[in-house]
Amino acid sequence: QVQLVESGGGVVQPGGSLKLSCAASGFIFSHYDMHWVRQAPGKGLEWVAFIRYDASNKNYADSVKGRFTISRDNSKNTVYLQMNSLRAEDTAVYYCAKDSGVGAHFDSWGQGTLVTVSS
Amino acid sequence: EIVLTQSPATLSLSPGERATLSCRASQSVTSYLAWYQHKPGQAPRLLIYDASNRVTGIPARFSGSGSGTDFTLTISSLESEDFALYYCQQRSNWPITFGQGTRLEIK
């Protein structure tokens, strides 16, 4: 059974940094692309970042490009999201999501971790 | 960026009724469109991928159709657990985008 568990959320001041982790189990992690998706309070879902199964390719939403970095450690079955220069508009629940394997549709999601950017 | 527009924003129906949710893309996404169900406090759940493929374990009352720019999610006979938010999502072009959602509420 696929399980994705996010951690690392919390309250941070504008301009600060935070690193999210997502521990995966129940599937061969090194075979699958992974994503981060977020949901701001009262808003819809927004895709944030993608990393290929072997980390050979990454992609970002324009709203986070240059500030966020996605990475993975296949030996630890974990994907990360390093978030720098945080802004109030980055406040959201951040989900990690497993790629379906047939393309960027997300067939498993974690429960999410809340990031609040506030002074 | 491909913009996905979902309609209606809110759909009020009773259990047993048929629900029809629409997703329109600003340009063709061929068949690279998925539908998700999202309930408060839970992780989103993939229902349909590539326009019409139902995920294993999803009840047969859920079906997807469409191609190009116009897509539909149909729930043939609503059950109480189907009342939730529904999002469409395209993977045709970067960046990946979601629609703004349709809230399916009990009438």
PDB file of N, CA and C in Angstrom, chain B:
ATOM      1  N   GLU B   1       0.529  29.197 -20.553  1.00  0.00           N
ATOM      2  CA  GLU B   1      -0.072  28.317 -19.575  1.00  0.00           C
ATOM      3  C   GLU B   1      -1.498  27.977 -20.001  1.00  0.00           C
ATOM      4  N   ILE B   2      -1.829  26.697 -19.879  1.00  0.00           N
ATOM      5  CA  ILE B   2      -3.187  26.261 -20.231  1.00  0.00           C
ATOM      6  C   ILE B   2      -4.109  26.514 -19.040  1.00  0.00           C
ATOM      7  N   VAL B   3      -5.158  27.261 -19.289  1.00  0.00           N
ATOM      8  CA  VAL B   3      -6.143  27.562 -18.252  1.00  0.00           C
ATOM      9  C   VAL B   3      -7.302  26.580 -18.381  1.00  0.00           C
ATOM     10  N   LEU B   4      -7.648  25.966 -17.259  1.00  0.00           N
ATOM     11  CA  LEU B   4      -8.791  25.058 -17.203  1.00  0.00           C
ATOM     12  C   LEU B   4      -9.931  25.750 -16.464  1.00  0.00           C
ATOM     13  N   THR B   5     -11.084  25.807 -17.107  1.00  0.00           N
ATOM     14  CA  THR B   5     -12.244  26.460 -16.516  1.00  0.00           C
ATOM     15  C   THR B   5     -13.317  25.414 -16.231  1.00  0.00           C
ATOM     16  N   GLN B   6     -13.663  25.259 -14.966  1.00  0.00           N
ATOM     17  CA  GLN B   6     -14.653  24.274 -14.569  1.00  0.00           C
ATOM     18  C   GLN B   6     -16.008  24.939 -14.359  1.00  0.00           C
ATOM     19  N   SER B   7     -17.044  24.225 -14.728  1.00  0.00           N
ATOM     20  CA  SER B   7     -18.401  24.716 -14.514  1.00  0.00           C
ATOM     21  C   SER B   7     -19.330  23.552 -14.185  1.00  0.00           C
ATOM     22  N   PRO B   8     -20.364  23.826 -13.354  1.00  0.00           N
ATOM     23  CA  PRO B   8     -20.540  25.087 -12.633  1.00  0.00           C
ATOM     24  C   PRO B   8     -19.583  25.169 -11.453  1.00  0.00           C
ATOM     25  N   ALA B   9     -19.511  26.306 -10.787  1.00  0.00           N
ATOM     26  CA  ALA B   9     -18.683  26.441  -9.600  1.00  0.00           C
ATOM     27  C   ALA B   9     -19.254  25.588  -8.467  1.00  0.00           C
ATOM     28  N   THR B  10     -20.563  25.587  -8.353  1.00  0.00           N
ATOM     29  CA  THR B  10     -21.260  24.784  -7.348  1.00  0.00           C
ATOM     30  C   THR B  10     -22.424  24.061  -8.015  1.00  0.00           C
ATOM     31  N   LEU B  11     -22.586  22.810  -7.643  1.00  0.00           N
ATOM     32  CA  LEU B  11     -23.663  21.992  -8.180  1.00  0.00           C
ATOM     33  C   LEU B  11     -24.424  21.394  -7.001  1.00  0.00           C
ATOM     34  N   SER B  12     -25.703  21.709  -6.921  1.00  0.00           N
ATOM     35  CA  SER B  12     -26.536  21.229  -5.813  1.00  0.00           C
ATOM     36  C   SER B  12     -27.483  20.147  -6.325  1.00  0.00           C
ATOM     37  N   LEU B  13     -27.293  18.940  -5.826  1.00  0.00           N
ATOM     38  CA  LEU B  13     -28.092  17.804  -6.277  1.00  0.00           C
ATOM     39  C   LEU B  13     -28.446  16.921  -5.086  1.00  0.00           C
ATOM     40  N   SER B  14     -29.354  16.005  -5.321  1.00  0.00           N
ATOM     41  CA  SER B  14     -29.775  15.064  -4.281  1.00  0.00           C
ATOM     42  C   SER B  14     -29.179  13.692  -4.552  1.00  0.00           C
ATOM     43  N   PRO B  15     -29.003  12.886  -3.505  1.00  0.00           N
ATOM     44  CA  PRO B  15     -28.560  11.500  -3.712  1.00  0.00           C
ATOM     45  C   PRO B  15     -29.464  10.788  -4.720  1.00  0.00           C
ATOM     46  N   GLY B  16     -28.831  10.018  -5.588  1.00  0.00           N
ATOM     47  CA  GLY B  16     -29.561   9.302  -6.616  1.00  0.00           C
ATOM     48  C   GLY B  16     -29.629  10.044  -7.939  1.00  0.00           C
ATOM     49  N   GLU B  17     -29.388  11.331  -7.918  1.00  0.00           N
ATOM     50  CA  GLU B  17     -29.401  12.118  -9.154  1.00  0.00           C
ATOM     51  C   GLU B  17     -28.091  11.947  -9.917  1.00  0.00           C
ATOM     52  N   ARG B  18     -28.126  12.395 -11.164  1.00  0.00           N
ATOM     53  CA  ARG B  18     -26.967  12.335 -12.039  1.00  0.00           C
ATOM     54  C   ARG B  18     -26.241  13.670 -11.986  1.00  0.00           C
ATOM     55  N   ALA B  19     -24.915  13.627 -11.865  1.00  0.00           N
ATOM     56  CA  ALA B  19     -24.109  14.844 -11.822  1.00  0.00           C
ATOM     57  C   ALA B  19     -23.260  14.921 -13.080  1.00  0.00           C
ATOM     58  N   THR B  20     -23.236  16.104 -13.675  1.00  0.00           N
ATOM     59  CA  THR B  20     -22.418  16.340 -14.858  1.00  0.00           C
ATOM     60  C   THR B  20     -21.548  17.564 -14.605  1.00  0.00           C
ATOM     61  N   LEU B  21     -20.240  17.354 -14.549  1.00  0.00           N
ATOM     62  CA  LEU B  21     -19.269  18.414 -14.282  1.00  0.00           C
ATOM     63  C   LEU B  21     -18.462  18.646 -15.549  1.00  0.00           C
ATOM     64  N   SER B  22     -18.190  19.923 -15.833  1.00  0.00           N
ATOM     65  CA  SER B  22     -17.525  20.290 -17.071  1.00  0.00           C
ATOM     66  C   SER B  22     -16.163  20.906 -16.802  1.00  0.00           C
ATOM     67  N   CYS B  23     -15.235  20.669 -17.720  1.00  0.00           N
ATOM     68  CA  CYS B  23     -13.901  21.261 -17.677  1.00  0.00           C
ATOM     69  C   CYS B  23     -13.540  21.656 -19.099  1.00  0.00           C
ATOM     70  N   ARG B  24     -13.244  22.925 -19.289  1.00  0.00           N
ATOM     71  CA  ARG B  24     -12.881  23.431 -20.609  1.00  0.00           C
ATOM     72  C   ARG B  24     -11.471  23.984 -20.577  1.00  0.00           C
ATOM     73  N   ALA B  25     -10.643  23.586 -21.538  1.00  0.00           N
ATOM     74  CA  ALA B  25      -9.254  24.025 -21.616  1.00  0.00           C
ATOM     75  C   ALA B  25      -9.099  25.174 -22.596  1.00  0.00           C
ATOM     76  N   SER B  26      -8.157  26.074 -22.304  1.00  0.00           N
ATOM     77  CA  SER B  26      -7.931  27.243 -23.148  1.00  0.00           C
ATOM     78  C   SER B  26      -7.273  26.878 -24.480  1.00  0.00           C
ATOM     79  N   GLN B  27      -6.683  25.696 -24.557  1.00  0.00           N
ATOM     80  CA  GLN B  27      -6.168  25.136 -25.804  1.00  0.00           C
ATOM     81  C   GLN B  27      -6.208  23.622 -25.669  1.00  0.00           C
ATOM     82  N   SER B  28      -6.032  22.939 -26.780  1.00  0.00           N
ATOM     83  CA  SER B  28      -6.170  21.493 -26.744  1.00  0.00           C
ATOM     84  C   SER B  28      -5.175  20.829 -25.794  1.00  0.00           C
ATOM     85  N   VAL B  29      -5.688  19.899 -24.998  1.00  0.00           N
ATOM     86  CA  VAL B  29      -4.833  19.061 -24.158  1.00  0.00           C
ATOM     87  C   VAL B  29      -4.914  17.607 -24.637  1.00  0.00           C
ATOM     88  N   THR B  30      -5.367  17.398 -25.859  1.00  0.00           N
ATOM     89  CA  THR B  30      -5.666  16.076 -26.436  1.00  0.00           C
ATOM     90  C   THR B  30      -6.499  15.293 -25.426  1.00  0.00           C
ATOM     91  N   SER B  31      -5.970  14.196 -24.878  1.00  0.00           N
ATOM     92  CA  SER B  31      -6.740  13.449 -23.881  1.00  0.00           C
ATOM     93  C   SER B  31      -6.054  13.461 -22.514  1.00  0.00           C
ATOM     94  N   TYR B  32      -5.084  14.355 -22.354  1.00  0.00           N
ATOM     95  CA  TYR B  32      -4.260  14.344 -21.145  1.00  0.00           C
ATOM     96  C   TYR B  32      -4.911  15.110 -20.002  1.00  0.00           C
ATOM     97  N   LEU B  33      -6.082  14.653 -19.604  1.00  0.00           N
ATOM     98  CA  LEU B  33      -6.833  15.319 -18.554  1.00  0.00           C
ATOM     99  C   LEU B  33      -7.275  14.317 -17.504  1.00  0.00           C
ATOM    100  N   ALA B  34      -7.151  14.736 -16.239  1.00  0.00           N
ATOM    101  CA  ALA B  34      -7.530  13.881 -15.112  1.00  0.00           C
ATOM    102  C   ALA B  34      -8.572  14.587 -14.254  1.00  0.00           C
ATOM    103  N   TRP B  35      -9.278  13.781 -13.461  1.00  0.00           N
ATOM    104  CA  TRP B  35     -10.257  14.294 -12.505  1.00  0.00           C
ATOM    105  C   TRP B  35      -9.903  13.776 -11.113  1.00  0.00           C
ATOM    106  N   TYR B  36     -10.034  14.660 -10.120  1.00  0.00           N
ATOM    107  CA  TYR B  36      -9.755  14.324  -8.728  1.00  0.00           C
ATOM    108  C   TYR B  36     -10.954  14.689  -7.864  1.00  0.00           C
ATOM    109  N   GLN B  37     -11.120  13.921  -6.810  1.00  0.00           N
ATOM    110  CA  GLN B  37     -12.084  14.227  -5.767  1.00  0.00           C
ATOM    111  C   GLN B  37     -11.307  14.673  -4.536  1.00  0.00           C
ATOM    112  N   HIS B  38     -11.777  15.736  -3.876  1.00  0.00           N
ATOM    113  CA  HIS B  38     -11.066  16.236  -2.702  1.00  0.00           C
ATOM    114  C   HIS B  38     -12.071  16.564  -1.612  1.00  0.00           C
ATOM    115  N   LYS B  39     -11.887  15.919  -0.476  1.00  0.00           N
ATOM    116  CA  LYS B  39     -12.729  16.186   0.696  1.00  0.00           C
ATOM    117  C   LYS B  39     -11.904  16.905   1.744  1.00  0.00           C
ATOM    118  N   PRO B  40     -12.520  17.784   2.540  1.00  0.00           N
ATOM    119  CA  PRO B  40     -11.776  18.557   3.549  1.00  0.00           C
ATOM    120  C   PRO B  40     -10.991  17.656   4.483  1.00  0.00           C
ATOM    121  N   GLY B  41      -9.729  18.024   4.695  1.00  0.00           N
ATOM    122  CA  GLY B  41      -8.890  17.285   5.623  1.00  0.00           C
ATOM    123  C   GLY B  41      -8.340  15.979   5.085  1.00  0.00           C
ATOM    124  N   GLN B  42      -8.654  15.679   3.830  1.00  0.00           N
ATOM    125  CA  GLN B  42      -8.161  14.446   3.223  1.00  0.00           C
ATOM    126  C   GLN B  42      -7.261  14.770   2.032  1.00  0.00           C
ATOM    127  N   ALA B  43      -6.514  13.764   1.606  1.00  0.00           N
ATOM    128  CA  ALA B  43      -5.728  13.900   0.393  1.00  0.00           C
ATOM    129  C   ALA B  43      -6.651  13.809  -0.821  1.00  0.00           C
ATOM    130  N   PRO B  44      -6.339  14.546  -1.878  1.00  0.00           N
ATOM    131  CA  PRO B  44      -7.106  14.377  -3.118  1.00  0.00           C
ATOM    132  C   PRO B  44      -6.995  12.938  -3.611  1.00  0.00           C
ATOM    133  N   ARG B  45      -8.010  12.524  -4.365  1.00  0.00           N
ATOM    134  CA  ARG B  45      -8.048  11.156  -4.889  1.00  0.00           C
ATOM    135  C   ARG B  45      -8.225  11.200  -6.394  1.00  0.00           C
ATOM    136  N   LEU B  46      -7.334  10.515  -7.105  1.00  0.00           N
ATOM    137  CA  LEU B  46      -7.441  10.428  -8.553  1.00  0.00           C
ATOM    138  C   LEU B  46      -8.604   9.508  -8.916  1.00  0.00           C
ATOM    139  N   LEU B  47      -9.502  10.013  -9.751  1.00  0.00           N
ATOM    140  CA  LEU B  47     -10.662   9.233 -10.194  1.00  0.00           C
ATOM    141  C   LEU B  47     -10.507   8.732 -11.620  1.00  0.00           C
ATOM    142  N   ILE B  48     -10.160   9.652 -12.505  1.00  0.00           N
ATOM    143  CA  ILE B  48     -10.105   9.409 -13.943  1.00  0.00           C
ATOM    144  C   ILE B  48      -8.794   9.982 -14.464  1.00  0.00           C
ATOM    145  N   TYR B  49      -8.091   9.252 -15.314  1.00  0.00           N
ATOM    146  CA  TYR B  49      -6.894   9.783 -15.950  1.00  0.00           C
ATOM    147  C   TYR B  49      -7.008   9.643 -17.462  1.00  0.00           C
ATOM    148  N   ASP B  50      -6.278  10.487 -18.161  1.00  0.00           N
ATOM    149  CA  ASP B  50      -6.320  10.515 -19.621  1.00  0.00           C
ATOM    150  C   ASP B  50      -7.761  10.502 -20.139  1.00  0.00           C
ATOM    151  N   ALA B  51      -8.543  11.393 -19.557  1.00  0.00           N
ATOM    152  CA  ALA B  51      -9.901  11.744 -19.974  1.00  0.00           C
ATOM    153  C   ALA B  51     -10.970  10.725 -19.618  1.00  0.00           C
ATOM    154  N   SER B  52     -10.683   9.437 -19.823  1.00  0.00           N
ATOM    155  CA  SER B  52     -11.775   8.466 -19.698  1.00  0.00           C
ATOM    156  C   SER B  52     -11.391   7.165 -18.997  1.00  0.00           C
ATOM    157  N   ASN B  53     -10.184   7.094 -18.486  1.00  0.00           N
ATOM    158  CA  ASN B  53      -9.727   5.862 -17.828  1.00  0.00           C
ATOM    159  C   ASN B  53      -9.983   5.932 -16.329  1.00  0.00           C
ATOM    160  N   ARG B  54     -10.841   5.059 -15.872  1.00  0.00           N
ATOM    161  CA  ARG B  54     -11.171   5.042 -14.446  1.00  0.00           C
ATOM    162  C   ARG B  54     -10.082   4.290 -13.681  1.00  0.00           C
ATOM    163  N   VAL B  55      -9.657   4.892 -12.566  1.00  0.00           N
ATOM    164  CA  VAL B  55      -8.624   4.271 -11.728  1.00  0.00           C
ATOM    165  C   VAL B  55      -9.188   3.004 -11.078  1.00  0.00           C
ATOM    166  N   THR B  56      -8.354   2.018 -10.932  1.00  0.00           N
ATOM    167  CA  THR B  56      -8.761   0.784 -10.259  1.00  0.00           C
ATOM    168  C   THR B  56      -9.317   1.093  -8.873  1.00  0.00           C
ATOM    169  N   GLY B  57     -10.490   0.548  -8.594  1.00  0.00           N
ATOM    170  CA  GLY B  57     -11.109   0.756  -7.297  1.00  0.00           C
ATOM    171  C   GLY B  57     -12.112   1.888  -7.248  1.00  0.00           C
ATOM    172  N   ILE B  58     -12.126   2.706  -8.268  1.00  0.00           N
ATOM    173  CA  ILE B  58     -13.117   3.792  -8.327  1.00  0.00           C
ATOM    174  C   ILE B  58     -14.441   3.202  -8.825  1.00  0.00           C
ATOM    175  N   PRO B  59     -15.541   3.520  -8.157  1.00  0.00           N
ATOM    176  CA  PRO B  59     -16.831   2.934  -8.560  1.00  0.00           C
ATOM    177  C   PRO B  59     -17.209   3.256  -9.997  1.00  0.00           C
ATOM    178  N   ALA B  60     -17.923   2.341 -10.607  1.00  0.00           N
ATOM    179  CA  ALA B  60     -18.300   2.470 -12.015  1.00  0.00           C
ATOM    180  C   ALA B  60     -19.262   3.620 -12.275  1.00  0.00           C
ATOM    181  N   ARG B  61     -19.856   4.181 -11.231  1.00  0.00           N
ATOM    182  CA  ARG B  61     -20.756   5.324 -11.436  1.00  0.00           C
ATOM    183  C   ARG B  61     -19.996   6.579 -11.885  1.00  0.00           C
ATOM    184  N   PHE B  62     -18.669   6.576 -11.708  1.00  0.00           N
ATOM    185  CA  PHE B  62     -17.842   7.680 -12.175  1.00  0.00           C
ATOM    186  C   PHE B  62     -17.360   7.384 -13.593  1.00  0.00           C
ATOM    187  N   SER B  63     -17.558   8.339 -14.501  1.00  0.00           N
ATOM    188  CA  SER B  63     -17.035   8.177 -15.848  1.00  0.00           C
ATOM    189  C   SER B  63     -16.575   9.520 -16.392  1.00  0.00           C
ATOM    190  N   GLY B  64     -15.597   9.463 -17.270  1.00  0.00           N
ATOM    191  CA  GLY B  64     -15.060  10.657 -17.885  1.00  0.00           C
ATOM    192  C   GLY B  64     -15.132  10.559 -19.398  1.00  0.00           C
ATOM    193  N   SER B  65     -15.306  11.717 -20.034  1.00  0.00           N
ATOM    194  CA  SER B  65     -15.355  11.749 -21.491  1.00  0.00           C
ATOM    195  C   SER B  65     -14.782  13.069 -21.978  1.00  0.00           C
ATOM    196  N   GLY B  66     -14.546  13.111 -23.295  1.00  0.00           N
ATOM    197  CA  GLY B  66     -14.082  14.336 -23.918  1.00  0.00           C
ATOM    198  C   GLY B  66     -12.688  14.202 -24.500  1.00  0.00           C
ATOM    199  N   SER B  67     -12.323  15.205 -25.282  1.00  0.00           N
ATOM    200  CA  SER B  67     -10.985  15.308 -25.853  1.00  0.00           C
ATOM    201  C   SER B  67     -10.806  16.713 -26.388  1.00  0.00           C
ATOM    202  N   GLY B  68      -9.549  17.090 -26.606  1.00  0.00           N
ATOM    203  CA  GLY B  68      -9.296  18.430 -27.108  1.00  0.00           C
ATOM    204  C   GLY B  68      -9.436  19.475 -26.020  1.00  0.00           C
ATOM    205  N   THR B  69     -10.547  20.191 -26.040  1.00  0.00           N
ATOM    206  CA  THR B  69     -10.733  21.265 -25.066  1.00  0.00           C
ATOM    207  C   THR B  69     -11.933  21.076 -24.144  1.00  0.00           C
ATOM    208  N   ASP B  70     -12.781  20.122 -24.407  1.00  0.00           N
ATOM    209  CA  ASP B  70     -14.010  19.971 -23.616  1.00  0.00           C
ATOM    210  C   ASP B  70     -14.127  18.577 -23.014  1.00  0.00           C
ATOM    211  N   PHE B  71     -14.289  18.567 -21.694  1.00  0.00           N
ATOM    212  CA  PHE B  71     -14.285  17.320 -20.945  1.00  0.00           C
ATOM    213  C   PHE B  71     -15.433  17.315 -19.939  1.00  0.00           C
ATOM    214  N   THR B  72     -15.878  16.105 -19.624  1.00  0.00           N
ATOM    215  CA  THR B  72     -16.990  15.943 -18.691  1.00  0.00           C
ATOM    216  C   THR B  72     -16.709  14.811 -17.724  1.00  0.00           C
ATOM    217  N   LEU B  73     -17.000  15.056 -16.462  1.00  0.00           N
ATOM    218  CA  LEU B  73     -17.037  13.997 -15.451  1.00  0.00           C
ATOM    219  C   LEU B  73     -18.506  13.769 -15.116  1.00  0.00           C
ATOM    220  N   THR B  74     -18.938  12.532 -15.223  1.00  0.00           N
ATOM    221  CA  THR B  74     -20.318  12.180 -14.924  1.00  0.00           C
ATOM    222  C   THR B  74     -20.356  11.200 -13.761  1.00  0.00           C
ATOM    223  N   ILE B  75     -21.223  11.494 -12.820  1.00  0.00           N
ATOM    224  CA  ILE B  75     -21.499  10.565 -11.725  1.00  0.00           C
ATOM    225  C   ILE B  75     -22.951  10.131 -11.935  1.00  0.00           C
ATOM    226  N   SER B  76     -23.157   8.871 -12.259  1.00  0.00           N
ATOM    227  CA  SER B  76     -24.451   8.437 -12.779  1.00  0.00           C
ATOM    228  C   SER B  76     -25.566   8.492 -11.741  1.00  0.00           C
ATOM    229  N   SER B  77     -25.256   8.136 -10.510  1.00  0.00           N
ATOM    230  CA  SER B  77     -26.258   8.143  -9.452  1.00  0.00           C
ATOM    231  C   SER B  77     -25.544   8.472  -8.145  1.00  0.00           C
ATOM    232  N   LEU B  78     -25.745   9.667  -7.650  1.00  0.00           N
ATOM    233  CA  LEU B  78     -24.960  10.170  -6.528  1.00  0.00           C
ATOM    234  C   LEU B  78     -25.198   9.388  -5.242  1.00  0.00           C
ATOM    235  N   GLU B  79     -24.089   9.061  -4.600  1.00  0.00           N
ATOM    236  CA  GLU B  79     -24.105   8.493  -3.262  1.00  0.00           C
ATOM    237  C   GLU B  79     -23.712   9.599  -2.272  1.00  0.00           C
ATOM    238  N   SER B  80     -24.023   9.414  -1.021  1.00  0.00           N
ATOM    239  CA  SER B  80     -23.755  10.451  -0.017  1.00  0.00           C
ATOM    240  C   SER B  80     -22.266  10.796   0.044  1.00  0.00           C
ATOM    241  N   GLU B  81     -21.399   9.808  -0.187  1.00  0.00           N
ATOM    242  CA  GLU B  81     -19.960  10.047  -0.074  1.00  0.00           C
ATOM    243  C   GLU B  81     -19.387  10.779  -1.290  1.00  0.00           C
ATOM    244  N   ASP B  82     -20.205  11.041  -2.292  1.00  0.00           N
ATOM    245  CA  ASP B  82     -19.708  11.711  -3.495  1.00  0.00           C
ATOM    246  C   ASP B  82     -19.721  13.233  -3.369  1.00  0.00           C
ATOM    247  N   PHE B  83     -20.338  13.749  -2.325  1.00  0.00           N
ATOM    248  CA  PHE B  83     -20.431  15.202  -2.188  1.00  0.00           C
ATOM    249  C   PHE B  83     -19.091  15.717  -1.689  1.00  0.00           C
ATOM    250  N   ALA B  84     -18.434  16.498  -2.544  1.00  0.00           N
ATOM    251  CA  ALA B  84     -17.036  16.889  -2.338  1.00  0.00           C
ATOM    252  C   ALA B  84     -16.666  17.937  -3.380  1.00  0.00           C
ATOM    253  N   LEU B  85     -15.385  18.307  -3.360  1.00  0.00           N
ATOM    254  CA  LEU B  85     -14.839  19.173  -4.407  1.00  0.00           C
ATOM    255  C   LEU B  85     -14.235  18.297  -5.495  1.00  0.00           C
ATOM    256  N   TYR B  86     -14.375  18.737  -6.741  1.00  0.00           N
ATOM    257  CA  TYR B  86     -13.814  18.014  -7.871  1.00  0.00           C
ATOM    258  C   TYR B  86     -12.951  18.962  -8.700  1.00  0.00           C
ATOM    259  N   TYR B  87     -11.757  18.472  -9.058  1.00  0.00           N
ATOM    260  CA  TYR B  87     -10.831  19.258  -9.858  1.00  0.00           C
ATOM    261  C   TYR B  87     -10.464  18.492 -11.123  1.00  0.00           C
ATOM    262  N   CYS B  88     -10.316  19.232 -12.211  1.00  0.00           N
ATOM    263  CA  CYS B  88      -9.675  18.658 -13.395  1.00  0.00           C
ATOM    264  C   CYS B  88      -8.232  19.140 -13.434  1.00  0.00           C
ATOM    265  N   GLN B  89      -7.394  18.416 -14.163  1.00  0.00           N
ATOM    266  CA  GLN B  89      -5.952  18.717 -14.222  1.00  0.00           C
ATOM    267  C   GLN B  89      -5.412  18.259 -15.563  1.00  0.00           C
ATOM    268  N   GLN B  90      -4.575  19.091 -16.190  1.00  0.00           N
ATOM    269  CA  GLN B  90      -4.000  18.708 -17.484  1.00  0.00           C
ATOM    270  C   GLN B  90      -2.508  18.471 -17.355  1.00  0.00           C
ATOM    271  N   ARG B  91      -2.035  17.496 -18.176  1.00  0.00           N
ATOM    272  CA  ARG B  91      -0.599  17.201 -18.205  1.00  0.00           C
ATOM    273  C   ARG B  91      -0.060  17.330 -19.629  1.00  0.00           C
ATOM    274  N   SER B  92      -0.811  18.016 -20.472  1.00  0.00           N
ATOM    275  CA  SER B  92      -0.389  18.139 -21.865  1.00  0.00           C
ATOM    276  C   SER B  92       0.813  19.053 -22.011  1.00  0.00           C
ATOM    277  N   ASN B  93       0.812  20.166 -21.298  1.00  0.00           N
ATOM    278  CA  ASN B  93       1.878  21.157 -21.393  1.00  0.00           C
ATOM    279  C   ASN B  93       2.338  21.572 -20.007  1.00  0.00           C
ATOM    280  N   TRP B  94       3.627  21.911 -19.900  1.00  0.00           N
ATOM    281  CA  TRP B  94       4.099  22.559 -18.684  1.00  0.00           C
ATOM    282  C   TRP B  94       3.714  24.034 -18.746  1.00  0.00           C
ATOM    283  N   PRO B  95       3.329  24.634 -17.596  1.00  0.00           N
ATOM    284  CA  PRO B  95       3.187  23.975 -16.304  1.00  0.00           C
ATOM    285  C   PRO B  95       1.898  23.160 -16.208  1.00  0.00           C
ATOM    286  N   ILE B  96       1.947  22.123 -15.416  1.00  0.00           N
ATOM    287  CA  ILE B  96       0.733  21.385 -15.086  1.00  0.00           C
ATOM    288  C   ILE B  96      -0.240  22.356 -14.428  1.00  0.00           C
ATOM    289  N   THR B  97      -1.497  22.279 -14.815  1.00  0.00           N
ATOM    290  CA  THR B  97      -2.492  23.180 -14.242  1.00  0.00           C
ATOM    291  C   THR B  97      -3.743  22.423 -13.823  1.00  0.00           C
ATOM    292  N   PHE B  98      -4.414  22.999 -12.844  1.00  0.00           N
ATOM    293  CA  PHE B  98      -5.689  22.495 -12.345  1.00  0.00           C
ATOM    294  C   PHE B  98      -6.789  23.510 -12.665  1.00  0.00           C
ATOM    295  N   GLY B  99      -8.006  23.014 -12.768  1.00  0.00           N
ATOM    296  CA  GLY B  99      -9.153  23.899 -12.781  1.00  0.00           C
ATOM    297  C   GLY B  99      -9.397  24.455 -11.389  1.00  0.00           C
ATOM    298  N   GLN B 100     -10.316  25.385 -11.281  1.00  0.00           N
ATOM    299  CA  GLN B 100     -10.566  26.048  -9.998  1.00  0.00           C
ATOM    300  C   GLN B 100     -11.489  25.221  -9.097  1.00  0.00           C
ATOM    301  N   GLY B 101     -12.058  24.169  -9.651  1.00  0.00           N
ATOM    302  CA  GLY B 101     -12.870  23.257  -8.853  1.00  0.00           C
ATOM    303  C   GLY B 101     -14.367  23.449  -9.011  1.00  0.00           C
ATOM    304  N   THR B 102     -15.088  22.368  -8.838  1.00  0.00           N
ATOM    305  CA  THR B 102     -16.552  22.387  -8.746  1.00  0.00           C
ATOM    306  C   THR B 102     -16.931  21.779  -7.409  1.00  0.00           C
ATOM    307  N   ARG B 103     -17.722  22.505  -6.637  1.00  0.00           N
ATOM    308  CA  ARG B 103     -18.205  21.993  -5.362  1.00  0.00           C
ATOM    309  C   ARG B 103     -19.537  21.282  -5.589  1.00  0.00           C
ATOM    310  N   LEU B 104     -19.572  20.004  -5.276  1.00  0.00           N
ATOM    311  CA  LEU B 104     -20.801  19.218  -5.403  1.00  0.00           C
ATOM    312  C   LEU B 104     -21.408  19.112  -4.015  1.00  0.00           C
ATOM    313  N   GLU B 105     -22.569  19.751  -3.839  1.00  0.00           N
ATOM    314  CA  GLU B 105     -23.181  19.808  -2.518  1.00  0.00           C
ATOM    315  C   GLU B 105     -24.556  19.171  -2.523  1.00  0.00           C
ATOM    316  N   ILE B 106     -24.971  18.758  -1.338  1.00  0.00           N
ATOM    317  CA  ILE B 106     -26.279  18.108  -1.183  1.00  0.00           C
ATOM    318  C   ILE B 106     -27.376  19.176  -1.219  1.00  0.00           C
ATOM    319  N   LYS B 107     -28.376  18.910  -2.052  1.00  0.00           N
ATOM    320  CA  LYS B 107     -29.501  19.820  -2.171  1.00  0.00           C
ATOM    321  C   LYS B 107     -30.477  19.608  -1.026  1.00  0.00           C
TER     322      LYS B 107
END
